[in-house]
Coordinates of C-alpha atoms and ligand atoms in Angstrom, one line a residue:
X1 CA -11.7 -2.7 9.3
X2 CA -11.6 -3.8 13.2
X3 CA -13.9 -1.7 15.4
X4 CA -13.2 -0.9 19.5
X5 CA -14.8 -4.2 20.3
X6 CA -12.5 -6.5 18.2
X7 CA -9.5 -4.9 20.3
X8 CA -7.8 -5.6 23.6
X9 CA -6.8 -2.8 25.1
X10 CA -5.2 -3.9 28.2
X11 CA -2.3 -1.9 29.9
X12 CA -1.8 -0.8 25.9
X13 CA -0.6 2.4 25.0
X14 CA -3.1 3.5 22.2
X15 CA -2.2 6.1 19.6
X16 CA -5.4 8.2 19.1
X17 CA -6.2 10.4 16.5
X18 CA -9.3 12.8 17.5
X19 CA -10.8 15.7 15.6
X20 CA -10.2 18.1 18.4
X21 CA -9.8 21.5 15.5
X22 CA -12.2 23.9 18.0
X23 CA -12.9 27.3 17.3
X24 CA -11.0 29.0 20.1
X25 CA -11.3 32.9 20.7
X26 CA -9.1 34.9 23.4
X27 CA -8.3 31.7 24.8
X28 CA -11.6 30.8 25.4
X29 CA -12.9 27.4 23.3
X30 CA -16.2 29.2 21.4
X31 CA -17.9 25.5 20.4
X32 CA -16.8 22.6 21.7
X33 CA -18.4 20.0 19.8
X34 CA -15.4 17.4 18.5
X35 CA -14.3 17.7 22.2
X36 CA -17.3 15.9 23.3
X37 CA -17.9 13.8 20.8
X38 CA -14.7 12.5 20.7
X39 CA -16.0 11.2 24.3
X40 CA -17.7 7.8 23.5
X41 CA -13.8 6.7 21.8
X42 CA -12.0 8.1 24.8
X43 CA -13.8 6.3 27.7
X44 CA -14.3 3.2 25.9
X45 CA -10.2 2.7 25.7
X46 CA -10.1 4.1 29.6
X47 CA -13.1 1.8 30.7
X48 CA -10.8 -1.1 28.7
X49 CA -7.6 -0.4 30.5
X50 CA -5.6 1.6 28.0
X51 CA -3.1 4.4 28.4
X52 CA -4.2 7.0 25.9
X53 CA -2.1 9.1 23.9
X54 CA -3.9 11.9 22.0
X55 CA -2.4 13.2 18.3
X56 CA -4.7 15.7 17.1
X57 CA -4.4 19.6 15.3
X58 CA -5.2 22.8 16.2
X59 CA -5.7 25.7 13.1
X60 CA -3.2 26.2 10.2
X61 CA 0.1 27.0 12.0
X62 CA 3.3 27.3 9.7
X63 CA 4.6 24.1 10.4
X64 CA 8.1 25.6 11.5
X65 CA 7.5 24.4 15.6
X66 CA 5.7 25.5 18.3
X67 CA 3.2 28.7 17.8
X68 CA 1.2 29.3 21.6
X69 CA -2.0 30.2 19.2
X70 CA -1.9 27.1 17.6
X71 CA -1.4 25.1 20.9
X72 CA -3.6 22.5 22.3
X73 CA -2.8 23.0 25.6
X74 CA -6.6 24.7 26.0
X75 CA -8.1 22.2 24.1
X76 CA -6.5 19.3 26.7
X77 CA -7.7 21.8 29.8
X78 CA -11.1 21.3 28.2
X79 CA -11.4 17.7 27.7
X80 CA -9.5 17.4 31.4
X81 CA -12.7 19.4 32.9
X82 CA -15.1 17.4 30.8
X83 CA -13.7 14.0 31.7
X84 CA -13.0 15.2 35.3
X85 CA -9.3 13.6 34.8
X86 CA -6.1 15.0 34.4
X87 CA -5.1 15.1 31.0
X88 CA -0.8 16.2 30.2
X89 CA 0.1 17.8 27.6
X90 CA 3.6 16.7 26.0
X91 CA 6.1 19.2 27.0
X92 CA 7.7 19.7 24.0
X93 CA 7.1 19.4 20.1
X94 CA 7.7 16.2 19.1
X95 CA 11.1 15.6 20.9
X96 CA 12.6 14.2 24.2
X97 CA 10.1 15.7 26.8
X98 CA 7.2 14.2 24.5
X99 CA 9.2 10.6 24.6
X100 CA 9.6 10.6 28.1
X101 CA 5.6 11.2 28.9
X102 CA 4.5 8.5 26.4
X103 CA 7.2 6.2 27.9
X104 CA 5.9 6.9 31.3
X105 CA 2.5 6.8 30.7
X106 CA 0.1 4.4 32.8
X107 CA -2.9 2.4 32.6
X108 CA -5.7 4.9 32.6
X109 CA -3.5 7.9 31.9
X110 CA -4.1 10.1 29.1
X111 CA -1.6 12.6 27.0
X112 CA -1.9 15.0 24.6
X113 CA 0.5 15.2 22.3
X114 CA 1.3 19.2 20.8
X115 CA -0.5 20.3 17.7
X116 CA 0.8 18.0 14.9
X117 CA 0.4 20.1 12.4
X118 CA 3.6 22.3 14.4
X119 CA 5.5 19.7 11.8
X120 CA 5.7 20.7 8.0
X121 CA 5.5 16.8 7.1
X122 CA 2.4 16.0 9.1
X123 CA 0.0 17.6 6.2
X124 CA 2.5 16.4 3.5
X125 CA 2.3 12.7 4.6
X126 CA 6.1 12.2 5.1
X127 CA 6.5 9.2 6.5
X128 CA 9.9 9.7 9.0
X129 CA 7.3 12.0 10.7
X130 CA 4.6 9.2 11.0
X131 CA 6.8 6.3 12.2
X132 CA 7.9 8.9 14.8
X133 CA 4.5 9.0 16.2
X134 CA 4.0 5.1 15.8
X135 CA 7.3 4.7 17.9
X136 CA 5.2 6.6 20.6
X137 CA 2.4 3.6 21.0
X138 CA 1.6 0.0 20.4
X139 CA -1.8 0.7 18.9
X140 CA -3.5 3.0 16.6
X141 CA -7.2 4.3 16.5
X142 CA -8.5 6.7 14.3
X143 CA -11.6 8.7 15.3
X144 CA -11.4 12.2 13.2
X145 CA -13.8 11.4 10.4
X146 CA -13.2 15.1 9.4
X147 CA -9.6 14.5 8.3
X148 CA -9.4 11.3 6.9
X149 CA -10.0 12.6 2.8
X150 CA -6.3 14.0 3.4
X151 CA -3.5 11.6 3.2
X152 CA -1.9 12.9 6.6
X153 CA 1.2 11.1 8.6
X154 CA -1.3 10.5 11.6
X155 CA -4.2 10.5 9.8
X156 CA -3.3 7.8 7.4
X157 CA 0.0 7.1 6.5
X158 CA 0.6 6.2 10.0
X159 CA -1.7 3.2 9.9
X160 CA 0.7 0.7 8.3
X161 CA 3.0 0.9 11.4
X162 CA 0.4 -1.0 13.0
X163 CA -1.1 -4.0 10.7
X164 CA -2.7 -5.3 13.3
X165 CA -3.4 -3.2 15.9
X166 CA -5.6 -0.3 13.7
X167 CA -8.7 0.2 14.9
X168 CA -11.6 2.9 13.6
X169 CA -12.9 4.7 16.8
X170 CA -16.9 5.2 17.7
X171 CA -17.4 8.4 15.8
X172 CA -15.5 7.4 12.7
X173 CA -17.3 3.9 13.1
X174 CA -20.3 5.9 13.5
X175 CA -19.8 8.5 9.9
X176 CA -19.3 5.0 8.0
X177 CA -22.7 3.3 8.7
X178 CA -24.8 6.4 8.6
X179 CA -22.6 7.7 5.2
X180 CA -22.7 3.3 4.0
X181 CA -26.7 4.1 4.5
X182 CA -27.2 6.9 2.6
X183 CA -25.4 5.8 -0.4
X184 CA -26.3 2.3 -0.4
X185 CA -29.3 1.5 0.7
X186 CA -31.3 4.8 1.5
X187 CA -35.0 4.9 1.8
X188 CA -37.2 6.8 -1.5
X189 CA -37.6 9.5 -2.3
X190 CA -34.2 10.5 -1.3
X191 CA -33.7 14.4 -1.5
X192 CA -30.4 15.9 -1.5
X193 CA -30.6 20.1 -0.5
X194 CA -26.8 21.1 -1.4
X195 CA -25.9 25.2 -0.7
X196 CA -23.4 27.2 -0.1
X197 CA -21.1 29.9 -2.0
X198 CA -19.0 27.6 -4.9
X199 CA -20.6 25.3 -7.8
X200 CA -16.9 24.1 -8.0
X201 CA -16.4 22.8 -4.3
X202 CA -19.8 20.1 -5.2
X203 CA -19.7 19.6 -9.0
X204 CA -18.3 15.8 -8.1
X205 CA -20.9 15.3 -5.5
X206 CA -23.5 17.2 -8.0
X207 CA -22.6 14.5 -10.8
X208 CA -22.1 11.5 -8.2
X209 CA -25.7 12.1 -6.2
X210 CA -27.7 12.1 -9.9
X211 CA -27.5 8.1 -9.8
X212 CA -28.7 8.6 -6.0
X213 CA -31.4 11.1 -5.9
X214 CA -34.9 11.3 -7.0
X215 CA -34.7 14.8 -6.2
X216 CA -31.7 17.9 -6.1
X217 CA -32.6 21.0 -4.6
X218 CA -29.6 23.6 -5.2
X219 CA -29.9 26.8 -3.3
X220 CA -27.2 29.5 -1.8
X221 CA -24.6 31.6 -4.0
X222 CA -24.0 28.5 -6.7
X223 CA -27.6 28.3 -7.4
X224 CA -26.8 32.0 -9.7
X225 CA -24.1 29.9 -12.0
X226 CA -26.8 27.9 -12.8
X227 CA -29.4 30.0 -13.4
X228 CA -26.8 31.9 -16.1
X229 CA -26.3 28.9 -17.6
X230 CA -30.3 28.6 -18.2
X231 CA -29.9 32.3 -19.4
X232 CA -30.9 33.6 -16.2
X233 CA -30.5 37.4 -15.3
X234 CA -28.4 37.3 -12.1
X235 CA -27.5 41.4 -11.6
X236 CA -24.3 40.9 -9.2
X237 CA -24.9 37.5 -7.6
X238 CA -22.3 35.5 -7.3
X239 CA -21.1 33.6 -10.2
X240 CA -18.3 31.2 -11.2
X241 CA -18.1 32.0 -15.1
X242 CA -15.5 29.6 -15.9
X243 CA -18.3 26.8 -14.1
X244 CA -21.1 27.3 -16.4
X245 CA -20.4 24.4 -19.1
X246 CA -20.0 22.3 -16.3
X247 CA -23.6 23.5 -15.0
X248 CA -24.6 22.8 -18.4
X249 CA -23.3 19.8 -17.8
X250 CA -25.3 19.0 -14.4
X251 CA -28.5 20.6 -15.7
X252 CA -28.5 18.0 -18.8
X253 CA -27.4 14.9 -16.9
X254 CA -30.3 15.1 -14.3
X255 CA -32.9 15.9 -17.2
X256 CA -31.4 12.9 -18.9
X257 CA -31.7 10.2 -15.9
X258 CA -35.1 11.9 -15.2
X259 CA -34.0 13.2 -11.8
X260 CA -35.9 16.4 -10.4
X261 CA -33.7 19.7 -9.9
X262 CA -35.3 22.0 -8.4
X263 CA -33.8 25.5 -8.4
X264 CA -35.3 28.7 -6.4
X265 CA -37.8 30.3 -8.6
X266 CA -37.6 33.7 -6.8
X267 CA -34.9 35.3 -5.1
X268 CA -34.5 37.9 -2.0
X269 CA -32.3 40.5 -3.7
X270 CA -30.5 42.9 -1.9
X271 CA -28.7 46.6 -3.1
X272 CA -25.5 45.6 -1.3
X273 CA -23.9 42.7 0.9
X274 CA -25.2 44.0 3.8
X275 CA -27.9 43.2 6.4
X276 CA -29.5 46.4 6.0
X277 CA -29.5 47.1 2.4
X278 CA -32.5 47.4 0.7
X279 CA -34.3 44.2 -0.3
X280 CA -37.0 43.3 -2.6
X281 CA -38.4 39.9 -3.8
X282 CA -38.0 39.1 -7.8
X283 CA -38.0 35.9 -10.0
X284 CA -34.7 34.3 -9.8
X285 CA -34.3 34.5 -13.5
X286 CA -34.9 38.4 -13.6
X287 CA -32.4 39.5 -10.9
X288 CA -32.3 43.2 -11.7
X289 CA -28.5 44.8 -12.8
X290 CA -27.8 46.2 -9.2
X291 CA -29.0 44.2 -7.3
X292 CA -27.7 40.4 -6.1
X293 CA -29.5 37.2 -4.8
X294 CA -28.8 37.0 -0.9
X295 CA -31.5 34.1 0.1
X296 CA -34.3 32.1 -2.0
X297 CA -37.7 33.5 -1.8
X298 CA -41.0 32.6 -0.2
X299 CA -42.3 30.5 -3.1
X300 CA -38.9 28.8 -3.1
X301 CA -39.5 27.9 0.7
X302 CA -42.5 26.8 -0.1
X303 CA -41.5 24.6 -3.1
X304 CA -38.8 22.9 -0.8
X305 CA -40.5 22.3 1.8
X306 CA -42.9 20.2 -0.2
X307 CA -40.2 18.2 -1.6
X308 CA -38.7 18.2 1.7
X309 CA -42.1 16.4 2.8
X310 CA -42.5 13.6 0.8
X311 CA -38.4 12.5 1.1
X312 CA -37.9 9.5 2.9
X313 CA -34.3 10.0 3.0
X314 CA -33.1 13.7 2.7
X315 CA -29.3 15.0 2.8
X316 CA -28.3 18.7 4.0
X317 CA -24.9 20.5 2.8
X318 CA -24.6 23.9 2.3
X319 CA -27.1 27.2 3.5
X320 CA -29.7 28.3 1.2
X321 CA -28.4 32.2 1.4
X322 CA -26.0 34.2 3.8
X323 CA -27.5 32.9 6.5
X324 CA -25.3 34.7 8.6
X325 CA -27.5 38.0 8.4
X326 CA -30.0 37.7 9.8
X327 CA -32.4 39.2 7.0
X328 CA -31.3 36.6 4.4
X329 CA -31.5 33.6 6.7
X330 CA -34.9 32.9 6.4
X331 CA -34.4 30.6 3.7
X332 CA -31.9 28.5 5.5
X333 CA -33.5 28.4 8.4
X334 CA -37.2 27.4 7.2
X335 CA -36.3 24.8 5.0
X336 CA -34.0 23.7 7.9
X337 CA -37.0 23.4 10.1
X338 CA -38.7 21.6 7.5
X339 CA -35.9 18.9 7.9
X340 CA -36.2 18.8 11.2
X341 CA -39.8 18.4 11.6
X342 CA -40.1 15.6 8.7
X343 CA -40.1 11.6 9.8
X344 CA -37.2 11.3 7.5
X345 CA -33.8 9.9 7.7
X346 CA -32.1 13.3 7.9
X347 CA -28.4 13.7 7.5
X348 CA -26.9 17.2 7.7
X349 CA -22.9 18.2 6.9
X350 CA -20.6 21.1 6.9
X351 CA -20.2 23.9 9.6
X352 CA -22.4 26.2 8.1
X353 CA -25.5 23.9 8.0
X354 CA -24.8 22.2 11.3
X355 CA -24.8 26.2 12.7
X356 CA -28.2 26.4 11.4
X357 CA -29.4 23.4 12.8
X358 CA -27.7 24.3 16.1
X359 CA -29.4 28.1 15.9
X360 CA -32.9 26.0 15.7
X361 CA -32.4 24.2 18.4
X362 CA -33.3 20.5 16.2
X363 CA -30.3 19.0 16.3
X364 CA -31.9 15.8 18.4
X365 CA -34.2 16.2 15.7
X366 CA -31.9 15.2 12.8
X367 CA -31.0 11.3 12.3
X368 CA -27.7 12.0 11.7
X369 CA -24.9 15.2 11.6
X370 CA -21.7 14.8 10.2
X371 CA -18.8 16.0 11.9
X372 CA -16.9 16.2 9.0
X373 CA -18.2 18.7 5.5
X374 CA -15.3 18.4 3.2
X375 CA -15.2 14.3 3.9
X376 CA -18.6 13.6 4.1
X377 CA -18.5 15.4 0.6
X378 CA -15.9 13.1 -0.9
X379 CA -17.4 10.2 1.1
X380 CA -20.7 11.0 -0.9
X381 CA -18.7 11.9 -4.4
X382 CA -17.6 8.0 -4.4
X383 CA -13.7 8.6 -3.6
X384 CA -11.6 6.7 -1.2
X385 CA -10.8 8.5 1.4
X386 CA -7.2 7.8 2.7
X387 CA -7.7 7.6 6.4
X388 CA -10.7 5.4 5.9
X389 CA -8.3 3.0 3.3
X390 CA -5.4 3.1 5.4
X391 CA -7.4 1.2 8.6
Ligands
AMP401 P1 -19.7 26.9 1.4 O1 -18.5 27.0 2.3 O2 -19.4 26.8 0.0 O3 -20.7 25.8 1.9 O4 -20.5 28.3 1.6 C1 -21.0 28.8 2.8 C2 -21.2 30.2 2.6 O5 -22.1 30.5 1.5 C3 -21.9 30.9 3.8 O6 -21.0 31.7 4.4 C4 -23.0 31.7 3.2 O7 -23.1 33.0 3.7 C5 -22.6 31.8 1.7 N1 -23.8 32.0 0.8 C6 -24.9 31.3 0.8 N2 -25.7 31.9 -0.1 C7 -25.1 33.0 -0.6 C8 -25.5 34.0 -1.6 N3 -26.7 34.0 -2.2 N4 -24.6 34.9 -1.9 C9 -23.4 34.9 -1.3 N5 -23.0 34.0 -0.4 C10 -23.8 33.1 0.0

């Protein structure tokens, strides 16, 4: 793979694919976060002389044409006011007016091209639709580690328009030697903390990180499958009942390589998924009928955060409970704290965990945070990820 520096990107018009998918309310951009870091990428090609022309997406529009929700018309105002540079956006979707600006484009000069998802074939791959786009530049740069597990037209399938003139932007560049780090060569005890709602969106990185870990702590909603499958009480946590083999599964490979899995002992129950339902501390295993597991308990922190303490190498995807209300966040957020505090090389992934982070203020705090949770996942599961391949 050839990085910026390998490139010449003189009077060049580069093909740029940024992870520019903002949360965007009334019109209003609510976090801009992949705007600005898709910074570094940007004024490296402007500093080097390049014309700049932007494909990125925008929500989950049809794919039947332009939708004004879906437009990224805000999200070029944005970057305009960040960079303090104009920034056009291509006047039409994918047709003559978008031509025209990408033919006309200068030195220095940056367009946006419209959402590409407004075309069915973008998330299908379809290759017409990709050497459309390549016709548009004369070289390609990919910088939206959060895409490139899907096999996209200007994600990946794009890339062999350009055999040698693909390069992998600063942030992507960036993912790769942090995510190259923590699967080859990371520093012991390594701890992996993985949360969240579903067992089945991490059994592959469950099975993958056994060979990895010295320790797995499992907390949040899929920590209730498991405790089933150890003939757990759960009441009305959430369960996946067609996953318990495979926790089954899980529980008997780490006990068989010797690898610690820690599960919460006790459990902040709640009456109903509410923040102001009744609550009660019980032992995880004993979660009475009503009642269902909203956070981990205090002896859970406290078990975590000891393991948490003696890591050397520690990974974060997925809350410990429903984090979102506030009286079952305590879980996410004092373990997260914990992370933050050790001397550890720290790696967090996935919106909901990088919110956390961001609510307590440690972000500087952590070595490294992943813009991208479903790819870091698949990065850490061992699979190929197609926009990664394709450069
Ligand atoms: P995921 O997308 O799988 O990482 O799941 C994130 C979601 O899991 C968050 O919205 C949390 O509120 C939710 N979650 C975490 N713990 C629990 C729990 N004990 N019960 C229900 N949902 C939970």
């Amino acid at each position: 793979m050839k990085t910026l520096n390998q490139g010449n990107f003189k009077e060049k018009k580069v093909l740029l694919r940024c992870e520019m998918n903002v949360p965007i309310k009334d019109g209003v951009i609510t976090d801009d976060t992949r705007i600005r870091e898709s910074l570094p990428t940007i004024n490296y090609l402007l500093e080097n002389g390049a014309a700049i022309i932007i494909m990125a997406h925008l929500g989950r529009p049809e794919g039947t044409g332009y939708e004004e929700a879906f437009s990224l018309k805000p999200v070029a105002a944005h970057l305009s006011k960040l960079l303090g540079k104009p920034v056009a956006v291509a006047g039409d979707v994918f047709k003559e007016k978008t031509e025209e600006a990408a033919k006309a484009l200068k030195a220095g000069e940056i367009l946006m091209l419209e959402n590409v998802r407004f075309v069915k074939g973008e998330t299908k791959g379809d290759e017409a639709f990709a050497k459309y786009l390549a016709s548009l530049g004369e070289v390609y740069v990919n910088d939206a580690f959060g895409t490139t597990h899907r096999a996209h037209s200007s994600t990946a399938v794009i890339a062999q328009f350009f055999p040698n003139d693909k390069y992998v932007g600063k942030l992507l560049e960036h993912e790769i030697v942090n995510l190259e780090k923590l699967v080859k060569t990371p520093e012991h005890p390594f701890t992996a903390i993985i949360g969240g709602a579903k067992v089945s969106s991490k059994i592959d990185v469950l099975k993958n990180l056994v060979d990895k870990v010295d320790n797995l702590i499992i907390g949040g909603g899929m920590a209730y499958t498991f405790i089933k499958a150890l003939g757990g009480q759960i009441g009305k946590s959430l369960c996946e009942d067609d996953k318990l083999d495979l926790a089954k599964e899980i529980l008997a490979i780490y006990k068989e390589k010797g690898v610690q899995l820690a599960l919460p002992v006790d459990t902040l129950v709640a009456d109903a998924f509410d923040n102001n339902a009744n609550r009660k501390v019980v032992p995880t295993m004993e979660i009475p009928a009503e009642w269902e597991g909203m956070d981990i308990g205090p002896k859970s922190i406290d078990a975590f955060k000891d393991i948490v303490r003696s890591s050397k190498t520690i990974l974060w995807n997925g809350p410990l409970g429903v984090f979102e209300m506030d009286n079952f966040a305590a879980g996410t957020l004092e373990v997260g704290k914990c992370v933050g505090e050790s001397n550890a090389f720290s790696a967090v992934g996935g919106g909901d965990s990088i919110a956390a982070v961001n609510k307590l203020g440690i972000a500087s705090k952590i070595s490294y945070i992943s813009t991208g949770g479903g790819a870091m996942i698949e990065y850490l599961e061992g699979k190929t990820l197609p926009g990664i391949a394709a450069l």
